[in-house]
Short mmCIF file of C-alpha atoms in Angstrom, two decimals:
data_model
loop_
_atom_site.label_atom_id
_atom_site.label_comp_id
_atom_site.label_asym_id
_atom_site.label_seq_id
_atom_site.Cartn_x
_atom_site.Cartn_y
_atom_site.Cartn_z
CA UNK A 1 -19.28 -21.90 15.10
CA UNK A 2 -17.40 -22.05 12.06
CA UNK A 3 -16.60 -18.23 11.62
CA UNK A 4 -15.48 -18.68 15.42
CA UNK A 5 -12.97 -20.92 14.57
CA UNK A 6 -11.69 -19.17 11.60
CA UNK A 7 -11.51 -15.99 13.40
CA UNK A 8 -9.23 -17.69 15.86
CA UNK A 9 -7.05 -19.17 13.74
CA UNK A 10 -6.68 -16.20 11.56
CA UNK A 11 -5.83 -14.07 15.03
CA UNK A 12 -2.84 -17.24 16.03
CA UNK A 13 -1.68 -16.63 12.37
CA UNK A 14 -1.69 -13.39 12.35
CA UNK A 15 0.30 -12.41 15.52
CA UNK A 16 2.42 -15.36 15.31
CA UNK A 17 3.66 -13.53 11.69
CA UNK A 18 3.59 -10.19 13.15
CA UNK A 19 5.97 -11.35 16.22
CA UNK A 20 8.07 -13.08 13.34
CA UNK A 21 8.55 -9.73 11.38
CA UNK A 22 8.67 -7.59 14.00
CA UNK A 23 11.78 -9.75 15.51
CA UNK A 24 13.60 -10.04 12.15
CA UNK A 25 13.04 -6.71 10.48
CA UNK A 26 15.98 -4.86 10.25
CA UNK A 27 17.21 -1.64 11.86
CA UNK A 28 16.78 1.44 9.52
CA UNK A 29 20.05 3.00 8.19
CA UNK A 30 21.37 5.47 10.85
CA UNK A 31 21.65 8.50 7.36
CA UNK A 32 22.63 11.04 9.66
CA UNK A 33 26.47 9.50 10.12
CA UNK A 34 26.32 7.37 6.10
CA UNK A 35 25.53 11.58 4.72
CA UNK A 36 28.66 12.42 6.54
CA UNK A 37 30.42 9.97 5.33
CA UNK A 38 29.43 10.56 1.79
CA UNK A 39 30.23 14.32 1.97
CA UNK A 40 33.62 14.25 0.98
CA UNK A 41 33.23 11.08 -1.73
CA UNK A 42 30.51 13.10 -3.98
CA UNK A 43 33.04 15.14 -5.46
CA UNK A 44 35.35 12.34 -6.46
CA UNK A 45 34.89 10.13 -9.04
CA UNK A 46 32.36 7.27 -7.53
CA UNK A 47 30.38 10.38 -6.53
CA UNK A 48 27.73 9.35 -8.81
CA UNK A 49 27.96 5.73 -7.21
CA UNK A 50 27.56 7.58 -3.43
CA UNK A 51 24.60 8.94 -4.78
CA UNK A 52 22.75 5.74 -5.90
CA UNK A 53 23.56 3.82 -1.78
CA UNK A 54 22.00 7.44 -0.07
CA UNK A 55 19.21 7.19 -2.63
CA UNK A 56 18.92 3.29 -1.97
CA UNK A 57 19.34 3.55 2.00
CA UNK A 58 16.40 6.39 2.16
CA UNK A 59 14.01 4.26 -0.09
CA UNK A 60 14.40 1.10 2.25
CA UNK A 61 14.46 2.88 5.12
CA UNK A 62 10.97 4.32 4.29
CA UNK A 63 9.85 1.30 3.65
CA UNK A 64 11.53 -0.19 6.92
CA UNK A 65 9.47 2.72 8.85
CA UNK A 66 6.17 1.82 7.85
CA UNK A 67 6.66 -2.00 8.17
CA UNK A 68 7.33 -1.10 11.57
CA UNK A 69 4.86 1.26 12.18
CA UNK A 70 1.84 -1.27 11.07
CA UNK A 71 3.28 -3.85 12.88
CA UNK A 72 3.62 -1.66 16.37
CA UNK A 73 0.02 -0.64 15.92
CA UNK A 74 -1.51 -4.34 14.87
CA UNK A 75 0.19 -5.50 17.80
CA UNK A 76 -1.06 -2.49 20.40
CA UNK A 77 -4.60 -3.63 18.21
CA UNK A 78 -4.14 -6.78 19.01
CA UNK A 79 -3.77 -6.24 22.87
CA UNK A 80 -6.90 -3.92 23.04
CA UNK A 81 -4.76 -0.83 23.41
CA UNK A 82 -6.15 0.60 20.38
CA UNK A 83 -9.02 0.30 18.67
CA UNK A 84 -9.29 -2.24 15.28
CA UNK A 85 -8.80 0.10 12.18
CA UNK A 86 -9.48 -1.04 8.91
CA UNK A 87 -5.59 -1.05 7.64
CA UNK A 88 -5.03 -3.00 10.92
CA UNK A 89 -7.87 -5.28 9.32
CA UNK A 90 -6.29 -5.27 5.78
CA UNK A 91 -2.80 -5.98 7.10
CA UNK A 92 -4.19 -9.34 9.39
CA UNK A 93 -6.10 -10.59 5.84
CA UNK A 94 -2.89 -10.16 4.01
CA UNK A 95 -0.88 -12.46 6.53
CA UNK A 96 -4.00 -14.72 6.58
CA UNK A 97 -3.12 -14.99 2.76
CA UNK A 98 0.76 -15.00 2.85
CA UNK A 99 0.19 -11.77 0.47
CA UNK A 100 2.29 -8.72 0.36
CA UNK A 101 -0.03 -6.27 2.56
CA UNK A 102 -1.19 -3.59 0.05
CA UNK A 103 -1.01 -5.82 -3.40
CA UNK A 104 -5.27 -6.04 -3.48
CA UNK A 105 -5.47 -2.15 -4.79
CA UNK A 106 -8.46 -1.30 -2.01
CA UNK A 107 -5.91 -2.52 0.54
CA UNK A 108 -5.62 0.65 3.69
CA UNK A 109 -1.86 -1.23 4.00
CA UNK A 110 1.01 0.60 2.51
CA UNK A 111 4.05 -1.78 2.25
CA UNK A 112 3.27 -2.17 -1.49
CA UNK A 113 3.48 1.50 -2.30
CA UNK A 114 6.97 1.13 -0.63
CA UNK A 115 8.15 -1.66 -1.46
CA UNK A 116 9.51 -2.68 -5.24
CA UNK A 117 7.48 -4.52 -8.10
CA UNK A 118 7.42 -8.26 -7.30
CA UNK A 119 4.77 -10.81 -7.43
CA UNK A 120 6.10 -12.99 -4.35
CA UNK A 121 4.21 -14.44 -1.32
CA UNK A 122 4.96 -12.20 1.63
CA UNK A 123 7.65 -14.71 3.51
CA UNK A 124 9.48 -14.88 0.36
CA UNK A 125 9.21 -10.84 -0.61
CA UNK A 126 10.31 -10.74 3.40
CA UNK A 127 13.39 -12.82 2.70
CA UNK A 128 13.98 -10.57 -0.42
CA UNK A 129 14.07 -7.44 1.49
CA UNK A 130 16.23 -8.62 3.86
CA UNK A 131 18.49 -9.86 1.58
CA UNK A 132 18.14 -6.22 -0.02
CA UNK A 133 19.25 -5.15 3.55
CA UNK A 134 21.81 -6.85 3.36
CA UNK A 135 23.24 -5.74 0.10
CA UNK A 136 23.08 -1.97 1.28
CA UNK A 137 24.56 -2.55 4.91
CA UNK A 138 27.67 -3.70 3.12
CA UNK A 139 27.83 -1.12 0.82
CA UNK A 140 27.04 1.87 3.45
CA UNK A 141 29.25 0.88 5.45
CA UNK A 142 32.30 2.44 3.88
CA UNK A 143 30.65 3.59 0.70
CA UNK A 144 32.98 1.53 -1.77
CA UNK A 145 30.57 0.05 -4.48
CA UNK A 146 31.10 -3.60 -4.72
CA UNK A 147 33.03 -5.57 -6.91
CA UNK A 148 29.80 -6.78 -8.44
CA UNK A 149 25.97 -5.56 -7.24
CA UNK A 150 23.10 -7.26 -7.27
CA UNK A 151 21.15 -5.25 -9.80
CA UNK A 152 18.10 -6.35 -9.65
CA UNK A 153 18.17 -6.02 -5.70
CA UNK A 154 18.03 -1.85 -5.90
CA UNK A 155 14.71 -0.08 -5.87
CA UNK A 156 15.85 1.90 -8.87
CA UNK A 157 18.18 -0.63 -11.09
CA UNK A 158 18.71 2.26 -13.64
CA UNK A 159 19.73 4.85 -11.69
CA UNK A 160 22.92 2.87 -11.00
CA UNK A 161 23.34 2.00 -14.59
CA UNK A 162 23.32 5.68 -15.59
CA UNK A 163 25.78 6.21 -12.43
CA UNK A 164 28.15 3.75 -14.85
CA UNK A 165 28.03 6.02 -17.72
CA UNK A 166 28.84 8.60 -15.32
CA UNK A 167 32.03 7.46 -13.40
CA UNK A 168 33.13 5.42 -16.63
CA UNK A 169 32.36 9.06 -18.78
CA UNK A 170 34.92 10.45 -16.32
CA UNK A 171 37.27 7.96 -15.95
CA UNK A 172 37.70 8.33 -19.65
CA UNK A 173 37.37 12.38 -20.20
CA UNK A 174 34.21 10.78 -22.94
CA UNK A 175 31.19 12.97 -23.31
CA UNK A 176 28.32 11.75 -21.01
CA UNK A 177 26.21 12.41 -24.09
CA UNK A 178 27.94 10.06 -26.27
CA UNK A 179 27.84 7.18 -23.66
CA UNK A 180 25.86 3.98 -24.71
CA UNK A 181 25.22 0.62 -21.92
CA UNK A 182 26.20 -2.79 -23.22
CA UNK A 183 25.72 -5.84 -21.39
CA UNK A 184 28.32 -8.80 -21.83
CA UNK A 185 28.22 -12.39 -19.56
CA UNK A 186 31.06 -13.08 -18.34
CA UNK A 187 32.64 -16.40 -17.73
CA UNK A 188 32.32 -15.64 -13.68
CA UNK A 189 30.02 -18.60 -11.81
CA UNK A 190 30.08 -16.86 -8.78
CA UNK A 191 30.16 -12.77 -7.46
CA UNK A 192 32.62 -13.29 -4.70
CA UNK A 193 35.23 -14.51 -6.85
CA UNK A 194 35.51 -11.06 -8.96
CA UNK A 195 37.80 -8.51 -6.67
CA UNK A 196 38.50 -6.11 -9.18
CA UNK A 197 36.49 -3.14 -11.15
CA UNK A 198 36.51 -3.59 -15.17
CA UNK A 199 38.35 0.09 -16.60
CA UNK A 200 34.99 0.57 -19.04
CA UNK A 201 31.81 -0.26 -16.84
CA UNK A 202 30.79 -2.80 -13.82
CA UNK A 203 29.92 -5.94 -12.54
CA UNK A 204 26.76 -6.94 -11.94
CA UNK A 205 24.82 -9.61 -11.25
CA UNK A 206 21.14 -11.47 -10.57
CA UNK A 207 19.95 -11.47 -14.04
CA UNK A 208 17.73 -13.89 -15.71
#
């Protein structure tokens, strides 16, 4: 009677999270029309910047994809329209847990593989990603790096810190080879109230 009951509740929890993420996951980045966009803007000098969004907007949207994918097939699981499989099974445990699916290592679940290093619960790593989203919708949209970017909010922090050796090595005809990173705080509270790029690297913030 008791493994009744917990069976039920786990099945409430579990499709009342999967209805939850599956209404608020984002829409993948539409590439085709952000590649055209960036066509003409690699050649310039924020090229290498173009190159860190496209690289950015592919990651998440992989990730995006197989979010979306699991939940799909959970829910068609769920519903008796497909059989239980075990990554269906893993992915219902790791809600039952508010884990990340795919952080326990024998996990079928593949969001971890995906997804960046982080040690959150899975609402919170949801919020994250979202606010990850977020980030890159801005950017995308017309390509211009911001003012200031959340570093730590990029799959791949470093490629866009050798992207500022790059546009500032060209900016001021230095050898890339010769080009060093130095971090400085600022006296800035607040990203939204910088609106200008420094002449000799770039804002960024989220650091600890």
């Amino acid at each position: 009677e008791f493994s009744d009951c917990y069976q039920a509740v786990k099945f409430n929890l579990s499709t009342l999270k999967m209805e939850y993420f599956l209404k608020n996951l984002p829409e993948n980045f539409e590439m085709i029309g952000i590649n055209d966009r960036a066509k003409e803007l690699l050649g310039q000098e924020s090229g290498p910047f173009v190159v860190v969004i496209l690289q950015e907007c592919t990651r998440m949207n992989d990730l995006l994809s197989e979010i979306r994918r699991s939940l799909i097939e959970l829910d068609k699981g769920l519903k008796g329209q497909l059989n239980m499989s075990q990554a269906m099974e893993d992915l219902m445990t790791a809600f039952s847990m508010n884990q990340w699916p795919g952080r326990n290592p024998f996990s079928k679940c593949k969001w971890e593989t995906k997804a960046w290093p982080c040690q959150k619960n899975l609402i919170s790593e949801f919020q994250d990603m979202r606010a990850r989203v977020e980030q890159l919708v801005g950017w995308s949209t017309d390509l211009v790096t911001p003012f200031s970017v959340w570093l730590p909010g990029l799959f791949n922090p470093t490629s866009y810190l050798t992207a500022v050796m790059q546009v500032t090595a060209r900016r001021t005809k230095s050898p890339l080879d010769c080009m060093t990173t130095e971090t400085h705080i600022t006296t800035y509270t607040k990203q939204g109230d910088i609106d200008y790029y420094p002449e000799d690297g770039a804002f960024v913030h989220g650091l600890y």
